[in-house]
Amino acid sequence: METKLDPAKDDLPLMANTRHMLVKHYVLDLDVDFKSQVIEGTIVLFFEPGSRCKKGGSAGEGACLSQSDETFKIRASEPCHSPVTNLSARSSKTGYNDFSVCAKGEKDTSDKNGNHSNGEQASGISSSKNCCDIETHGSEDFLLVLDCCDLSVLKVEEVDVAAVPGIEKFTRSAKLTDAEELRNLRNQIVHELVTLPADHWREQLYYYTYCSQAPGCGELLFSTGAWSLEIRKAEVQAPRDFPHAIRIWYKTKPEGRSVTWTTDQSGRPCVYTMGSPINNRALFPCQEPPVAMSTWQTTVRTASSFVVLMSGENSAEPAQLQEGLLSWYYYVTMPMPASTFTIAVGCWTEVKQESHTADVQINNEFSSLFSRADLRLIEGSCGHVAYPCRFQNPDASSQLVIPHRVFAPWCLKDRCAEILLELIPQCLSAAHAILGTHPFSRIDVLIVPSNFSSLGMASPHIIFLSQSVLTGGSHLCGTRLCHEIAHAWFGLAIGARDWTEEWISEGFATYLEDVFWAVAQQLPHDEAREQQELKALLRWRRLRDEVQNSKEELQVLRPNKENTGEVSESGTCIIKHGLNAEKIFMQVHYLKGYFLLQSLAKKIGEATYFEFLRKFVQKFHGQLILSQDFLYMLLEDIPEQKGYGLSVENIIGAWLDTSGIPKPLLEECQSWDQCRLVQQVNDEVTKWIQANQRARKRTKRKRRQDEVAFRKLLPDQLVLLLESLLEEKMLCLRILQCLEKTYHLDEQDAEVRHRWCELVVKHKYTTRYAEVEKFLKEDQAMGVYLYGELMVNEDAKQQELAYKCFAATQKQMDVSSAKVVAEMLF
């Protein structure tokens, strides 16, 4: 028996043997039931032999027989299952119901920009039988391993794709003499289907749909473990002979960690993928390693009061199946890791513009430079596998603002109309001005429930935003929106080949959010530079504090160092610290990555640097990279930088492979204190400290407040002001009251209010504890560490407040957040 991983402390295993079999496409057919809090249905997976089995030769094939070559084993499996006559025997014992559903989805077309709309397309689920347990199986059979957790797998079967009408076009021979030839024919059909040219994507989706509905032709043996689903077919000993199309019948569990069942801000039920550390393996059996780049199509049925949003190229319109039941259909033709699949089902309201607004125009120095560069880049060829790529489409490349929709709970509709609708086209246009072609043809933006543990999350064609970004002015919402839009290029279109290199996604998005936001606001160059220097100082302070208060091993951007990107012979690997609850709330990969990119831009020059980024995006979109890919291309493209002492080895050594503050950053951080916006804050801090000193000396008879003129500050300046005042040992009550009144702190954005709550807690400003309570309940994405502040003072009232807020939110709280808070409280 294997030892089980401790979800609180250990690494995350990626169990799928992707070098033996590689999934190319998923077809999901699902029902969402809010009463039982279960998603159930089928998933059909279409495979190709993995890289290790394509190298030919009997030796290579023989090496793929089992997983005995693993570098580690994490297998605590339940017994294997083999077929019996029908599902009713199992259903009567477990409460599972037989189900057979046919639904209408959509058949989609594409316009010249690569934007997709809906028609109709059939999809469905065949009836199911079930399996019973057996204890052993032949050790020489090939074992297909999928990543799977918190799922009830009911049945696994081979799909008879040869039974689909019209499928003969994918076969070389219609003559079948025995079972082996029929098996080979089915695999040949799947191979021809998954390798269709990119311009046949509509035909490909059509046949994927009908192949997914084909009857089963034999149940497969399977067993489930804590982290995996293992499937085999008796007497099949090589991946090339294993069925290349399989159907899995399964149900999620209410406690499954890939989705959260909760209520929205209007009190109505909803379910969504919240970016769990275990990714999507508790939503559907899949291959989680990033190398398993796949496409997908999904049909979801649910009650007619709900709206289904998902990672999909089409803006789905529901089809009514019967009274009270709707079906939604989405698809993706750009191969991406299964971890990027996202779904949100709720009573969302679409927020629409009431009046026409003028087209966004970005008047910026980057626009003319990069519009010429784009024309040159389009002439080159893409380096990714074939798919309908927008980078090769001149109409798509000239599209400044892609189609977008906004959804929210009803109670936040007006606020979204006021803030988001105006910001989205500005931020999209700004992103295009810097990086060029939008990788995705459309985007939905959804305000998710208050238990969302982040300010935002980007997935293909959909962005989740926390309600926390809607308070105050547009600053926090705009910067976060820019951050998530940046992920379309860095994190999605270009992904990390090794998930431990999170900085490739988050460092780039953090760096680009400032650039995009400055362009969106159409700031003059000097003003943009000053705001970015202020932001750099705030991030420096955050990084410094995080390095002082975290384990060194969690501060390394490339924890696998020279072994980064390596996997076992079958393709399995582990994500170092992937399940560490503390790491989930750390920002070191955001901040050190940001500072590295900022340092490089400063040495090279912004215009040259951004032109390089466009070349990099053009070369690597649709692919997975390691840090070296970016650094080698940068230094080769701009060879004069080697004269600055820059080399790939030096950069990796100083920035990526070591803990703590990088030495080059220690040399740069002094300059930010001289920024004009920072100096203004320093002057205001001095005024407040002096006012505090006078107030503390003043007697009860002498209460008159000296008139002091305080400057109006930007949101980031307010954050710096409050952080600076937090360093003061004592602020008297009158100063706290004056601060609150001067800056209207209860009306500011969540970043400012968070610092204000810290001041309230530090100085025991009891009449404002209600604001702390409100923050902990409504801004859960940011409030986790306030619980620690409430506990550290050992003040009875503050601790009572912490317990009260946690009791009210614990059941709805994100699992990782709840764990961290519980450790602080208990």
PDB file of N, CA, C and O in Angstrom, residues 403-458:
ATOM      1  N   PRO A 403     -15.342  40.856 -29.010  1.00  0.00           N
ATOM      2  CA  PRO A 403     -16.681  40.808 -28.407  1.00  0.00           C
ATOM      3  C   PRO A 403     -16.606  40.356 -26.949  1.00  0.00           C
ATOM      4  O   PRO A 403     -15.832  39.466 -26.597  1.00  0.00           O
ATOM      5  N   HIS A 404     -17.420  40.987 -26.113  1.00  0.00           N
ATOM      6  CA  HIS A 404     -17.375  40.663 -24.683  1.00  0.00           C
ATOM      7  C   HIS A 404     -18.754  40.846 -24.061  1.00  0.00           C
ATOM      8  O   HIS A 404     -19.578  41.622 -24.539  1.00  0.00           O
ATOM      9  N   ARG A 405     -18.992  40.073 -23.006  1.00  0.00           N
ATOM     10  CA  ARG A 405     -20.237  40.165 -22.244  1.00  0.00           C
ATOM     11  C   ARG A 405     -19.879  40.249 -20.764  1.00  0.00           C
ATOM     12  O   ARG A 405     -18.818  39.785 -20.336  1.00  0.00           O
ATOM     13  N   VAL A 406     -20.789  40.836 -19.985  1.00  0.00           N
ATOM     14  CA  VAL A 406     -20.600  40.946 -18.534  1.00  0.00           C
ATOM     15  C   VAL A 406     -21.791  40.301 -17.844  1.00  0.00           C
ATOM     16  O   VAL A 406     -22.944  40.571 -18.193  1.00  0.00           O
ATOM     17  N   PHE A 407     -21.506  39.439 -16.865  1.00  0.00           N
ATOM     18  CA  PHE A 407     -22.545  38.779 -16.080  1.00  0.00           C
ATOM     19  C   PHE A 407     -22.278  39.007 -14.597  1.00  0.00           C
ATOM     20  O   PHE A 407     -21.122  39.096 -14.171  1.00  0.00           O
ATOM     21  N   ALA A 408     -23.357  39.080 -13.836  1.00  0.00           N
ATOM     22  CA  ALA A 408     -23.233  39.311 -12.396  1.00  0.00           C
ATOM     23  C   ALA A 408     -24.511  38.893 -11.710  1.00  0.00           C
ATOM     24  O   ALA A 408     -25.559  38.739 -12.354  1.00  0.00           O
ATOM     25  N   PRO A 409     -24.481  38.713 -10.383  1.00  0.00           N
ATOM     26  CA  PRO A 409     -25.736  38.557  -9.641  1.00  0.00           C
ATOM     27  C   PRO A 409     -26.584  39.827  -9.808  1.00  0.00           C
ATOM     28  O   PRO A 409     -26.043  40.918 -10.017  1.00  0.00           O
ATOM     29  N   TRP A 410     -27.872  39.661  -9.712  1.00  0.00           N
ATOM     30  CA  TRP A 410     -28.794  40.773  -9.973  1.00  0.00           C
ATOM     31  C   TRP A 410     -28.458  42.003  -9.129  1.00  0.00           C
ATOM     32  O   TRP A 410     -28.491  43.133  -9.611  1.00  0.00           O
ATOM     33  N   CYS A 411     -28.103  41.794  -7.868  1.00  0.00           N
ATOM     34  CA  CYS A 411     -27.898  42.926  -6.961  1.00  0.00           C
ATOM     35  C   CYS A 411     -26.664  43.756  -7.322  1.00  0.00           C
ATOM     36  O   CYS A 411     -26.514  44.880  -6.842  1.00  0.00           O
ATOM     37  N   LEU A 412     -25.766  43.235  -8.153  1.00  0.00           N
ATOM     38  CA  LEU A 412     -24.559  43.971  -8.546  1.00  0.00           C
ATOM     39  C   LEU A 412     -24.643  44.479  -9.978  1.00  0.00           C
ATOM     40  O   LEU A 412     -23.652  45.019 -10.498  1.00  0.00           O
ATOM     41  N   LYS A 413     -25.797  44.330 -10.588  1.00  0.00           N
ATOM     42  CA  LYS A 413     -25.956  44.701 -11.991  1.00  0.00           C
ATOM     43  C   LYS A 413     -25.638  46.176 -12.233  1.00  0.00           C
ATOM     44  O   LYS A 413     -24.890  46.527 -13.160  1.00  0.00           O
ATOM     45  N   ASP A 414     -26.187  47.065 -11.432  1.00  0.00           N
ATOM     46  CA  ASP A 414     -25.991  48.495 -11.644  1.00  0.00           C
ATOM     47  C   ASP A 414     -24.542  48.905 -11.448  1.00  0.00           C
ATOM     48  O   ASP A 414     -24.011  49.731 -12.204  1.00  0.00           O
ATOM     49  N   ARG A 415     -23.913  48.332 -10.434  1.00  0.00           N
ATOM     50  CA  ARG A 415     -22.507  48.681 -10.192  1.00  0.00           C
ATOM     51  C   ARG A 415     -21.625  48.214 -11.348  1.00  0.00           C
ATOM     52  O   ARG A 415     -20.694  48.919 -11.749  1.00  0.00           O
ATOM     53  N   CYS A 416     -21.912  47.048 -11.885  1.00  0.00           N
ATOM     54  CA  CYS A 416     -21.143  46.554 -13.034  1.00  0.00           C
ATOM     55  C   CYS A 416     -21.358  47.454 -14.254  1.00  0.00           C
ATOM     56  O   CYS A 416     -20.419  47.729 -15.008  1.00  0.00           O
ATOM     57  N   ALA A 417     -22.601  47.895 -14.439  1.00  0.00           N
ATOM     58  CA  ALA A 417     -22.886  48.781 -15.567  1.00  0.00           C
ATOM     59  C   ALA A 417     -22.114  50.084 -15.440  1.00  0.00           C
ATOM     60  O   ALA A 417     -21.630  50.651 -16.427  1.00  0.00           O
ATOM     61  N   GLU A 418     -21.969  50.543 -14.215  1.00  0.00           N
ATOM     62  CA  GLU A 418     -21.284  51.806 -13.956  1.00  0.00           C
ATOM     63  C   GLU A 418     -19.770  51.692 -14.133  1.00  0.00           C
ATOM     64  O   GLU A 418     -19.135  52.596 -14.667  1.00  0.00           O
ATOM     65  N   ILE A 419     -19.199  50.582 -13.715  1.00  0.00           N
ATOM     66  CA  ILE A 419     -17.734  50.434 -13.696  1.00  0.00           C
ATOM     67  C   ILE A 419     -17.215  49.595 -14.860  1.00  0.00           C
ATOM     68  O   ILE A 419     -16.404  50.046 -15.672  1.00  0.00           O
ATOM     69  N   LEU A 420     -17.702  48.368 -14.970  1.00  0.00           N
ATOM     70  CA  LEU A 420     -17.076  47.396 -15.868  1.00  0.00           C
ATOM     71  C   LEU A 420     -17.316  47.666 -17.345  1.00  0.00           C
ATOM     72  O   LEU A 420     -16.403  47.526 -18.165  1.00  0.00           O
ATOM     73  N   LEU A 421     -18.543  48.010 -17.697  1.00  0.00           N
ATOM     74  CA  LEU A 421     -18.860  48.131 -19.118  1.00  0.00           C
ATOM     75  C   LEU A 421     -17.980  49.144 -19.826  1.00  0.00           C
ATOM     76  O   LEU A 421     -17.629  48.970 -20.999  1.00  0.00           O
ATOM     77  N   GLU A 422     -17.623  50.201 -19.133  1.00  0.00           N
ATOM     78  CA  GLU A 422     -16.766  51.214 -19.737  1.00  0.00           C
ATOM     79  C   GLU A 422     -15.306  50.796 -19.741  1.00  0.00           C
ATOM     80  O   GLU A 422     -14.554  51.098 -20.674  1.00  0.00           O
ATOM     81  N   LEU A 423     -14.893  50.061 -18.709  1.00  0.00           N
ATOM     82  CA  LEU A 423     -13.481  49.692 -18.577  1.00  0.00           C
ATOM     83  C   LEU A 423     -13.037  48.606 -19.552  1.00  0.00           C
ATOM     84  O   LEU A 423     -11.906  48.635 -20.047  1.00  0.00           O
ATOM     85  N   ILE A 424     -13.890  47.626 -19.813  1.00  0.00           N
ATOM     86  CA  ILE A 424     -13.469  46.459 -20.595  1.00  0.00           C
ATOM     87  C   ILE A 424     -12.939  46.843 -21.975  1.00  0.00           C
ATOM     88  O   ILE A 424     -11.829  46.435 -22.350  1.00  0.00           O
ATOM     89  N   PRO A 425     -13.667  47.634 -22.773  1.00  0.00           N
ATOM     90  CA  PRO A 425     -13.112  47.986 -24.088  1.00  0.00           C
ATOM     91  C   PRO A 425     -11.830  48.813 -23.992  1.00  0.00           C
ATOM     92  O   PRO A 425     -10.933  48.656 -24.817  1.00  0.00           O
ATOM     93  N   GLN A 426     -11.713  49.656 -22.974  1.00  0.00           N
ATOM     94  CA  GLN A 426     -10.489  50.438 -22.800  1.00  0.00           C
ATOM     95  C   GLN A 426      -9.294  49.522 -22.528  1.00  0.00           C
ATOM     96  O   GLN A 426      -8.211  49.699 -23.108  1.00  0.00           O
ATOM     97  N   CYS A 427      -9.501  48.556 -21.645  1.00  0.00           N
ATOM     98  CA  CYS A 427      -8.396  47.653 -21.262  1.00  0.00           C
ATOM     99  C   CYS A 427      -8.052  46.690 -22.400  1.00  0.00           C
ATOM    100  O   CYS A 427      -6.878  46.379 -22.617  1.00  0.00           O
ATOM    101  N   LEU A 428      -9.062  46.186 -23.111  1.00  0.00           N
ATOM    102  CA  LEU A 428      -8.800  45.302 -24.248  1.00  0.00           C
ATOM    103  C   LEU A 428      -8.026  46.039 -25.342  1.00  0.00           C
ATOM    104  O   LEU A 428      -7.070  45.501 -25.918  1.00  0.00           O
ATOM    105  N   SER A 429      -8.424  47.259 -25.612  1.00  0.00           N
ATOM    106  CA  SER A 429      -7.750  48.045 -26.643  1.00  0.00           C
ATOM    107  C   SER A 429      -6.320  48.363 -26.231  1.00  0.00           C
ATOM    108  O   SER A 429      -5.403  48.322 -27.057  1.00  0.00           O
ATOM    109  N   ALA A 430      -6.125  48.653 -24.952  1.00  0.00           N
ATOM    110  CA  ALA A 430      -4.771  48.925 -24.455  1.00  0.00           C
ATOM    111  C   ALA A 430      -3.887  47.689 -24.591  1.00  0.00           C
ATOM    112  O   ALA A 430      -2.711  47.788 -24.982  1.00  0.00           O
ATOM    113  N   ALA A 431      -4.428  46.525 -24.279  1.00  0.00           N
ATOM    114  CA  ALA A 431      -3.659  45.283 -24.405  1.00  0.00           C
ATOM    115  C   ALA A 431      -3.256  45.049 -25.852  1.00  0.00           C
ATOM    116  O   ALA A 431      -2.119  44.645 -26.143  1.00  0.00           O
ATOM    117  N   HIS A 432      -4.177  45.306 -26.778  1.00  0.00           N
ATOM    118  CA  HIS A 432      -3.865  45.147 -28.194  1.00  0.00           C
ATOM    119  C   HIS A 432      -2.784  46.125 -28.627  1.00  0.00           C
ATOM    120  O   HIS A 432      -1.915  45.789 -29.445  1.00  0.00           O
ATOM    121  N   ALA A 433      -2.805  47.326 -28.084  1.00  0.00           N
ATOM    122  CA  ALA A 433      -1.795  48.317 -28.437  1.00  0.00           C
ATOM    123  C   ALA A 433      -0.395  47.872 -28.031  1.00  0.00           C
ATOM    124  O   ALA A 433       0.594  48.233 -28.674  1.00  0.00           O
ATOM    125  N   ILE A 434      -0.303  47.060 -26.990  1.00  0.00           N
ATOM    126  CA  ILE A 434       1.013  46.612 -26.504  1.00  0.00           C
ATOM    127  C   ILE A 434       1.425  45.280 -27.125  1.00  0.00           C
ATOM    128  O   ILE A 434       2.551  45.127 -27.604  1.00  0.00           O
ATOM    129  N   LEU A 435       0.519  44.294 -27.151  1.00  0.00           N
ATOM    130  CA  LEU A 435       0.898  42.937 -27.557  1.00  0.00           C
ATOM    131  C   LEU A 435       0.319  42.504 -28.889  1.00  0.00           C
ATOM    132  O   LEU A 435       0.707  41.469 -29.419  1.00  0.00           O
ATOM    133  N   GLY A 436      -0.620  43.260 -29.440  1.00  0.00           N
ATOM    134  CA  GLY A 436      -1.159  42.892 -30.742  1.00  0.00           C
ATOM    135  C   GLY A 436      -2.331  41.941 -30.646  1.00  0.00           C
ATOM    136  O   GLY A 436      -3.151  42.035 -29.733  1.00  0.00           O
ATOM    137  N   THR A 437      -2.396  41.014 -31.570  1.00  0.00           N
ATOM    138  CA  THR A 437      -3.548  40.126 -31.754  1.00  0.00           C
ATOM    139  C   THR A 437      -4.041  39.501 -30.451  1.00  0.00           C
ATOM    140  O   THR A 437      -3.263  38.883 -29.712  1.00  0.00           O
ATOM    141  N   HIS A 438      -5.340  39.652 -30.185  1.00  0.00           N
ATOM    142  CA  HIS A 438      -5.946  38.958 -29.047  1.00  0.00           C
ATOM    143  C   HIS A 438      -5.985  37.461 -29.354  1.00  0.00           C
ATOM    144  O   HIS A 438      -6.516  37.044 -30.395  1.00  0.00           O
ATOM    145  N   PRO A 439      -5.438  36.620 -28.466  1.00  0.00           N
ATOM    146  CA  PRO A 439      -5.401  35.174 -28.741  1.00  0.00           C
ATOM    147  C   PRO A 439      -6.782  34.529 -28.810  1.00  0.00           C
ATOM    148  O   PRO A 439      -6.951  33.510 -29.460  1.00  0.00           O
ATOM    149  N   PHE A 440      -7.782  35.127 -28.132  1.00  0.00           N
ATOM    150  CA  PHE A 440      -9.113  34.525 -28.061  1.00  0.00           C
ATOM    151  C   PHE A 440     -10.131  35.431 -28.749  1.00  0.00           C
ATOM    152  O   PHE A 440     -10.008  36.649 -28.737  1.00  0.00           O
ATOM    153  N   SER A 441     -11.142  34.805 -29.329  1.00  0.00           N
ATOM    154  CA  SER A 441     -12.087  35.520 -30.183  1.00  0.00           C
ATOM    155  C   SER A 441     -13.152  36.291 -29.419  1.00  0.00           C
ATOM    156  O   SER A 441     -13.803  37.168 -29.969  1.00  0.00           O
ATOM    157  N   ARG A 442     -13.345  35.967 -28.150  1.00  0.00           N
ATOM    158  CA  ARG A 442     -14.374  36.649 -27.360  1.00  0.00           C
ATOM    159  C   ARG A 442     -14.064  36.417 -25.889  1.00  0.00           C
ATOM    160  O   ARG A 442     -13.203  35.601 -25.535  1.00  0.00           O
ATOM    161  N   ILE A 443     -14.796  37.161 -25.021  1.00  0.00           N
ATOM    162  CA  ILE A 443     -14.565  36.981 -23.592  1.00  0.00           C
ATOM    163  C   ILE A 443     -15.827  37.320 -22.809  1.00  0.00           C
ATOM    164  O   ILE A 443     -16.567  38.246 -23.165  1.00  0.00           O
ATOM    165  N   ASP A 444     -16.098  36.524 -21.771  1.00  0.00           N
ATOM    166  CA  ASP A 444     -17.125  36.837 -20.784  1.00  0.00           C
ATOM    167  C   ASP A 444     -16.439  37.258 -19.496  1.00  0.00           C
ATOM    168  O   ASP A 444     -15.374  36.723 -19.146  1.00  0.00           O
ATOM    169  N   VAL A 445     -17.037  38.209 -18.791  1.00  0.00           N
ATOM    170  CA  VAL A 445     -16.541  38.622 -17.478  1.00  0.00           C
ATOM    171  C   VAL A 445     -17.657  38.383 -16.477  1.00  0.00           C
ATOM    172  O   VAL A 445     -18.789  38.855 -16.668  1.00  0.00           O
ATOM    173  N   LEU A 446     -17.356  37.633 -15.422  1.00  0.00           N
ATOM    174  CA  LEU A 446     -18.363  37.261 -14.420  1.00  0.00           C
ATOM    175  C   LEU A 446     -17.918  37.721 -13.032  1.00  0.00           C
ATOM    176  O   LEU A 446     -16.781  37.472 -12.618  1.00  0.00           O
ATOM    177  N   ILE A 447     -18.815  38.395 -12.323  1.00  0.00           N
ATOM    178  CA  ILE A 447     -18.586  38.704 -10.909  1.00  0.00           C
ATOM    179  C   ILE A 447     -19.021  37.482 -10.103  1.00  0.00           C
ATOM    180  O   ILE A 447     -20.206  37.134 -10.079  1.00  0.00           O
ATOM    181  N   VAL A 448     -18.063  36.827  -9.492  1.00  0.00           N
ATOM    182  CA  VAL A 448     -18.325  35.563  -8.798  1.00  0.00           C
ATOM    183  C   VAL A 448     -18.715  35.812  -7.342  1.00  0.00           C
ATOM    184  O   VAL A 448     -18.577  36.933  -6.838  1.00  0.00           O
ATOM    185  N   PRO A 449     -19.183  34.784  -6.630  1.00  0.00           N
ATOM    186  CA  PRO A 449     -19.617  34.956  -5.239  1.00  0.00           C
ATOM    187  C   PRO A 449     -18.501  35.452  -4.318  1.00  0.00           C
ATOM    188  O   PRO A 449     -17.313  35.375  -4.629  1.00  0.00           O
ATOM    189  N   SER A 450     -18.910  35.927  -3.150  1.00  0.00           N
ATOM    190  CA  SER A 450     -17.968  36.555  -2.218  1.00  0.00           C
ATOM    191  C   SER A 450     -16.962  35.577  -1.633  1.00  0.00           C
ATOM    192  O   SER A 450     -15.954  35.997  -1.059  1.00  0.00           O
ATOM    193  N   ASN A 451     -17.204  34.253  -1.768  1.00  0.00           N
ATOM    194  CA  ASN A 451     -16.242  33.295  -1.214  1.00  0.00           C
ATOM    195  C   ASN A 451     -15.072  33.029  -2.155  1.00  0.00           C
ATOM    196  O   ASN A 451     -14.185  32.244  -1.834  1.00  0.00           O
ATOM    197  N   PHE A 452     -15.042  33.682  -3.310  1.00  0.00           N
ATOM    198  CA  PHE A 452     -13.925  33.536  -4.246  1.00  0.00           C
ATOM    199  C   PHE A 452     -12.652  34.009  -3.564  1.00  0.00           C
ATOM    200  O   PHE A 452     -12.612  35.090  -2.978  1.00  0.00           O
ATOM    201  N   SER A 453     -11.591  33.211  -3.637  1.00  0.00           N
ATOM    202  CA  SER A 453     -10.401  33.459  -2.821  1.00  0.00           C
ATOM    203  C   SER A 453      -9.354  34.325  -3.501  1.00  0.00           C
ATOM    204  O   SER A 453      -8.236  34.450  -3.012  1.00  0.00           O
ATOM    205  N   SER A 454      -9.684  34.933  -4.626  1.00  0.00           N
ATOM    206  CA  SER A 454      -8.733  35.792  -5.334  1.00  0.00           C
ATOM    207  C   SER A 454      -9.482  37.008  -5.865  1.00  0.00           C
ATOM    208  O   SER A 454     -10.718  37.041  -5.886  1.00  0.00           O
ATOM    209  N   LEU A 455      -8.735  38.016  -6.295  1.00  0.00           N
ATOM    210  CA  LEU A 455      -9.376  39.177  -6.912  1.00  0.00           C
ATOM    211  C   LEU A 455      -9.805  38.880  -8.343  1.00  0.00           C
ATOM    212  O   LEU A 455     -10.684  39.547  -8.894  1.00  0.00           O
ATOM    213  N   GLY A 456      -9.176  37.868  -8.962  1.00  0.00           N
ATOM    214  CA  GLY A 456      -9.537  37.548 -10.331  1.00  0.00           C
ATOM    215  C   GLY A 456      -8.918  36.246 -10.774  1.00  0.00           C
ATOM    216  O   GLY A 456      -7.970  35.748 -10.158  1.00  0.00           O
ATOM    217  N   MET A 457      -9.458  35.672 -11.840  1.00  0.00           N
ATOM    218  CA  MET A 457      -8.906  34.457 -12.427  1.00  0.00           C
ATOM    219  C   MET A 457      -9.253  34.440 -13.910  1.00  0.00           C
ATOM    220  O   MET A 457     -10.399  34.670 -14.286  1.00  0.00           O
ATOM    221  N   ALA A 458      -8.253  34.200 -14.731  1.00  0.00           N
ATOM    222  CA  ALA A 458      -8.453  34.169 -16.182  1.00  0.00           C
ATOM    223  C   ALA A 458      -8.446  32.730 -16.676  1.00  0.00           C
ATOM    224  O   ALA A 458      -7.604  31.922 -16.275  1.00  0.00           O
TER     225      ALA A 458
END
